[in-house]
Short mmCIF file of C-alpha atoms in Angstrom, two decimals:
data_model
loop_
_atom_site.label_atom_id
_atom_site.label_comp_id
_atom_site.label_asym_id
_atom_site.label_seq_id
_atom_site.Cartn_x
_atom_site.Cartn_y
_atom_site.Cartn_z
CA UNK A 1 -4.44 -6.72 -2.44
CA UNK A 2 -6.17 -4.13 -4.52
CA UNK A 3 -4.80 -3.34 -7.72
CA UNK A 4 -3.29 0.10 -6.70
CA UNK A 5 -3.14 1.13 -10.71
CA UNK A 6 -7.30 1.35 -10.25
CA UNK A 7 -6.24 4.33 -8.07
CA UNK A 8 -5.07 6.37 -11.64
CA UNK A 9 -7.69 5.08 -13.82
CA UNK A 10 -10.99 5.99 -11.27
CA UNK A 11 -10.14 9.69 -11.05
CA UNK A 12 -9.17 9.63 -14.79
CA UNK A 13 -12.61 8.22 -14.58
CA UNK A 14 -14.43 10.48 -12.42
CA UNK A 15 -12.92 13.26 -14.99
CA UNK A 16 -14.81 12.57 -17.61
CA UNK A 17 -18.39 12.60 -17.53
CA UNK A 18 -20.52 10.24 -20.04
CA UNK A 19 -21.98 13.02 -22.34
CA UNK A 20 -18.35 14.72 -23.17
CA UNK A 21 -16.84 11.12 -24.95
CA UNK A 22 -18.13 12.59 -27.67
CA UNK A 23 -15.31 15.39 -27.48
CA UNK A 24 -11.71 14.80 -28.31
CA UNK A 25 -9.55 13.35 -25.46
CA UNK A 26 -7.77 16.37 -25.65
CA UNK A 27 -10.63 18.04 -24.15
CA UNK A 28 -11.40 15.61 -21.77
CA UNK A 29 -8.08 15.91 -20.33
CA UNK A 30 -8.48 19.62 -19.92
CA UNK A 31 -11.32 19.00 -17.61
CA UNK A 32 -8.89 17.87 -15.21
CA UNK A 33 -8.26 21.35 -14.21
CA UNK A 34 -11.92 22.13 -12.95
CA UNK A 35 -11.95 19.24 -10.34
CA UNK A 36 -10.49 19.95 -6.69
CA UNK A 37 -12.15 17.58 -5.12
CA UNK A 38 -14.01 14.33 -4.90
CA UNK A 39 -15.49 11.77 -2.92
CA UNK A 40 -17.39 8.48 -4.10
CA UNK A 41 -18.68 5.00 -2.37
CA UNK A 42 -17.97 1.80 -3.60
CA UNK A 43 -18.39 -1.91 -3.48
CA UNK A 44 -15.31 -3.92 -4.99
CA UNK A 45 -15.71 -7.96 -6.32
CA UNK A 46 -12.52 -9.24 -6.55
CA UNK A 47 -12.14 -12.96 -8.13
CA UNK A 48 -8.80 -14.70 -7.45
CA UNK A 49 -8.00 -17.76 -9.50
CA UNK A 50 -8.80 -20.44 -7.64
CA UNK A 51 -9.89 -18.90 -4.22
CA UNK A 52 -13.34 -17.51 -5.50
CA UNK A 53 -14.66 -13.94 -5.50
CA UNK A 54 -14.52 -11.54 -1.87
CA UNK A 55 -16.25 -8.11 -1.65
CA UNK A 56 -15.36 -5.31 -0.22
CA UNK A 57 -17.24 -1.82 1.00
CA UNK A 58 -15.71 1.79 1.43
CA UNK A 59 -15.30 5.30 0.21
CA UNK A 60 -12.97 7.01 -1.83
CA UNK A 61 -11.31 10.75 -1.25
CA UNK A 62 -9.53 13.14 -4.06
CA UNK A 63 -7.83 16.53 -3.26
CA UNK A 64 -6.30 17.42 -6.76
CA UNK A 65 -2.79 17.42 -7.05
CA UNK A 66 -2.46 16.34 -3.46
CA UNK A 67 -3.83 13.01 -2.08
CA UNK A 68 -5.66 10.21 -2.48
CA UNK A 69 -7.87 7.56 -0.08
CA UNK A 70 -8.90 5.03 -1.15
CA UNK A 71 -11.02 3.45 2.41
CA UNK A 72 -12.53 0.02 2.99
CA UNK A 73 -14.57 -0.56 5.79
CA UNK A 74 -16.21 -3.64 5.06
CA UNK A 75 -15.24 -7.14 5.44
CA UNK A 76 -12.47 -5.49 7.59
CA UNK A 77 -10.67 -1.92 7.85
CA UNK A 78 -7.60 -1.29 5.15
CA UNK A 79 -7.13 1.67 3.32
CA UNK A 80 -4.51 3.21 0.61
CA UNK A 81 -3.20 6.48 1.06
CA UNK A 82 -1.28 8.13 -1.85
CA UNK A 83 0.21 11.94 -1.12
CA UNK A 84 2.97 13.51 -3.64
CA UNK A 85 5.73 11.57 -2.52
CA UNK A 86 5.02 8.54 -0.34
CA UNK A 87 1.98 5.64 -0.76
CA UNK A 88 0.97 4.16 2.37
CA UNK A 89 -0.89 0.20 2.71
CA UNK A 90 -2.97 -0.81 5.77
CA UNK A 91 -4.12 -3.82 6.59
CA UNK A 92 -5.85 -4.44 9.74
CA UNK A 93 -6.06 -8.31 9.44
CA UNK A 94 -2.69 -8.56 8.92
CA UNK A 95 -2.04 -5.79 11.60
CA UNK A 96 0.50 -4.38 9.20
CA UNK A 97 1.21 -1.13 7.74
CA UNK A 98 3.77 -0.46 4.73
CA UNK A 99 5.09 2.63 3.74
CA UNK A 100 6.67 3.94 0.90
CA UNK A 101 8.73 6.84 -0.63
CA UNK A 102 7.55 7.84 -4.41
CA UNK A 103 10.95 7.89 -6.22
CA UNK A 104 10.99 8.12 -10.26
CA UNK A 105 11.90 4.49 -10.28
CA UNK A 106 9.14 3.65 -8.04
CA UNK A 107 6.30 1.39 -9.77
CA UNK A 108 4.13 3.00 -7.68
CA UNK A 109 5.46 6.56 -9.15
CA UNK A 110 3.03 6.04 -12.23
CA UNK A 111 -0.27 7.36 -9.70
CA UNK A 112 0.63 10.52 -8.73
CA UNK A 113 2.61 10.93 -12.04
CA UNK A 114 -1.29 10.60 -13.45
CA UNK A 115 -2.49 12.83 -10.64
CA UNK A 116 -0.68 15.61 -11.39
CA UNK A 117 -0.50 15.24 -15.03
CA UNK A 118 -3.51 13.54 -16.50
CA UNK A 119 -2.07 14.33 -20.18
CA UNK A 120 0.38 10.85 -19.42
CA UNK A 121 -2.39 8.73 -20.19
CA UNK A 122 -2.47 8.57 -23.59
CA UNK A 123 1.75 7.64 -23.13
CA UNK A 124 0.67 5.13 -20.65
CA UNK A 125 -2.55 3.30 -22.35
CA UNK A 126 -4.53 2.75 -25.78
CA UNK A 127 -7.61 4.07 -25.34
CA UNK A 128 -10.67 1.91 -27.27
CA UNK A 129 -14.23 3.21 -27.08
CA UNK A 130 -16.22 0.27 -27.34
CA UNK A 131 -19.79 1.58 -27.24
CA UNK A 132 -21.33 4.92 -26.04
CA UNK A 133 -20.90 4.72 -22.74
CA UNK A 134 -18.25 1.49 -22.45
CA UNK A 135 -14.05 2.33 -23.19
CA UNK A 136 -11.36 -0.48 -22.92
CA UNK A 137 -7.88 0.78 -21.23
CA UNK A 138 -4.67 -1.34 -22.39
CA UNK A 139 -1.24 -0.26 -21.04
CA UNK A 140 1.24 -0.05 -23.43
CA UNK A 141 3.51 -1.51 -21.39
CA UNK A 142 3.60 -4.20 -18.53
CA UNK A 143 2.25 -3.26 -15.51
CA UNK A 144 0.46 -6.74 -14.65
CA UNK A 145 -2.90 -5.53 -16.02
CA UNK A 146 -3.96 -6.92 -19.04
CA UNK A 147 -6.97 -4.64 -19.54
CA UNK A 148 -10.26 -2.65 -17.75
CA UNK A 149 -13.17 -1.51 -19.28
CA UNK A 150 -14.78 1.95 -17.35
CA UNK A 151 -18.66 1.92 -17.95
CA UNK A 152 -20.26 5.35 -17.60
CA UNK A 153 -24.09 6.15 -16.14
CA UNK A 154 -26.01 9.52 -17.22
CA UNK A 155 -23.42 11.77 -15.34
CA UNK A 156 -20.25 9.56 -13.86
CA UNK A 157 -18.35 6.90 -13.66
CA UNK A 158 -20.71 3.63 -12.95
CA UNK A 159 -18.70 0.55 -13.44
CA UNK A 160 -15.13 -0.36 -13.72
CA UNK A 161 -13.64 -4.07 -14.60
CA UNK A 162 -10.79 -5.26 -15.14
CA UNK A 163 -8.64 -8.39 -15.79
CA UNK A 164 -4.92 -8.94 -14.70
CA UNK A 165 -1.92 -11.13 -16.51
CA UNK A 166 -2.94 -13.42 -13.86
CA UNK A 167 -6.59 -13.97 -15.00
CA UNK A 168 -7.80 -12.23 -11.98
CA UNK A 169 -11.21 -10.51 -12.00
CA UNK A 170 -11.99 -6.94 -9.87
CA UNK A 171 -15.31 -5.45 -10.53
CA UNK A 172 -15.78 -2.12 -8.83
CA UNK A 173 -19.32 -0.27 -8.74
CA UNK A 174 -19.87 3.46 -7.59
CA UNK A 175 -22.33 5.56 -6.15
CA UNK A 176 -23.44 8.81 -4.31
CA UNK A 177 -20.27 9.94 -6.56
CA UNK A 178 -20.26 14.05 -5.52
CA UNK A 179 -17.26 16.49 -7.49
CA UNK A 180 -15.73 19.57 -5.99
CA UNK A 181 -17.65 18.90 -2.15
CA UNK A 182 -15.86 19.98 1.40
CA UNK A 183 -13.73 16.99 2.84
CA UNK A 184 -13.17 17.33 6.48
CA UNK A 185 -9.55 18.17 7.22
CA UNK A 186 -9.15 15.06 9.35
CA UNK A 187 -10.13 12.48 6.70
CA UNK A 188 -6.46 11.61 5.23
CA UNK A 189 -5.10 11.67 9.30
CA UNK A 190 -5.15 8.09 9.29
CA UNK A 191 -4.20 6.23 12.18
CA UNK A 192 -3.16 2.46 13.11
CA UNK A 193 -3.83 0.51 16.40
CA UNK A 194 -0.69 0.14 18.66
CA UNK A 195 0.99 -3.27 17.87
CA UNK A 196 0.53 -2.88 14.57
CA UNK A 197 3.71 -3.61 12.28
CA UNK A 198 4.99 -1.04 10.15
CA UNK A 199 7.50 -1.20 7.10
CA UNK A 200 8.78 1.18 5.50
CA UNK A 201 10.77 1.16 2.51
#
């Protein structure tokens, strides 16, 4: 199951083009503000201990403030859905989907906490720029990541890595990455296959 805190730290990502590291965080956060929208493709690596690495294809939507998809379509259909208050997981080769309210006790509170309010990040990880374009991402506290590393290209986000407490690998690559672009309406109206299971919690 993907790491749903990679969900946070992409759009932080997406945020904060290569050639303004050399500003203050500060002013990187403040960018926030001028992004409504974005969409992105992606292929995901994912290395479990001892069961060997699976990839995965799909596509990733941002409204700002709103909602967030993040959509495989290759090996097989699944998709994650955050909105303000609920997170939904499908699966289609489990033929399950789980559904969840957003409470402030909720783990899974912390993304659209970092949605709305981008500022939380520097109260939620140390931030360690390791070479121009290359910044290490340590939570301060334990949230079953030990660390990922966010590599940027000439404009955007290019690479992101990162290691559980586990010692579990996912390497995600982007591209075709496109700010502040029309999304059709219908995109976040996801819908399951009858006989599919659904929990909600």
């Amino acid at each position: 199951m993907f790491n749903k805190l990679f969900n946070i730290l992409l759009i932080i990502a997406f945020l904060m083009p290569n050639l303004l590291f050399a500003e203050s965080l500060d002013k990187l956060i403040s960018r926030f503000e001028n992004i409504d929208t974005m969409h992105a493709r992606f292929i995901q690596k994912t290395e479990i201990k001892g069961f060997g690495e699976d990839v995965y294809k799909g596509e990733i939507y941002l409204i700002n403030n709103e909602k967030v998809l993040w959509d495989y379509n290759k090996p097989y259909e699944q998709y994650y859905l955050f909105s303000t208050d609920t997170m939904e997981y499908y699966d289609s080769s489990t033929d399950q989907l789980i559904k969840q309210r957003v409470t402030s006790s909720s783990g899974n509170n912390i993304v659209f906490q970092l949605l709305v309010d981008i500022g939380k990040i520097k109260d939620s990880f140390m931030i360690e720029k390791i070479s121009e374009n290359k910044f290490r991402l340590t939570p301060k506290s334990d949230m079953g990541l030990k660390y990922l590393t966010m590599t940027f290209g000439e404009k955007y986000l290019e690479k992101i890595y990162s290691v559980d407490k586990k010692g579990n690998h996912t390497e995600i690559t982007f591209e075709n990455v496109r700010l502040n672009v029309d999304i059709p309406a219908g995109v976040f109206d996801k819908e399951v296959p009858l006989g599919t299971e659904i929990f909600n919690y």
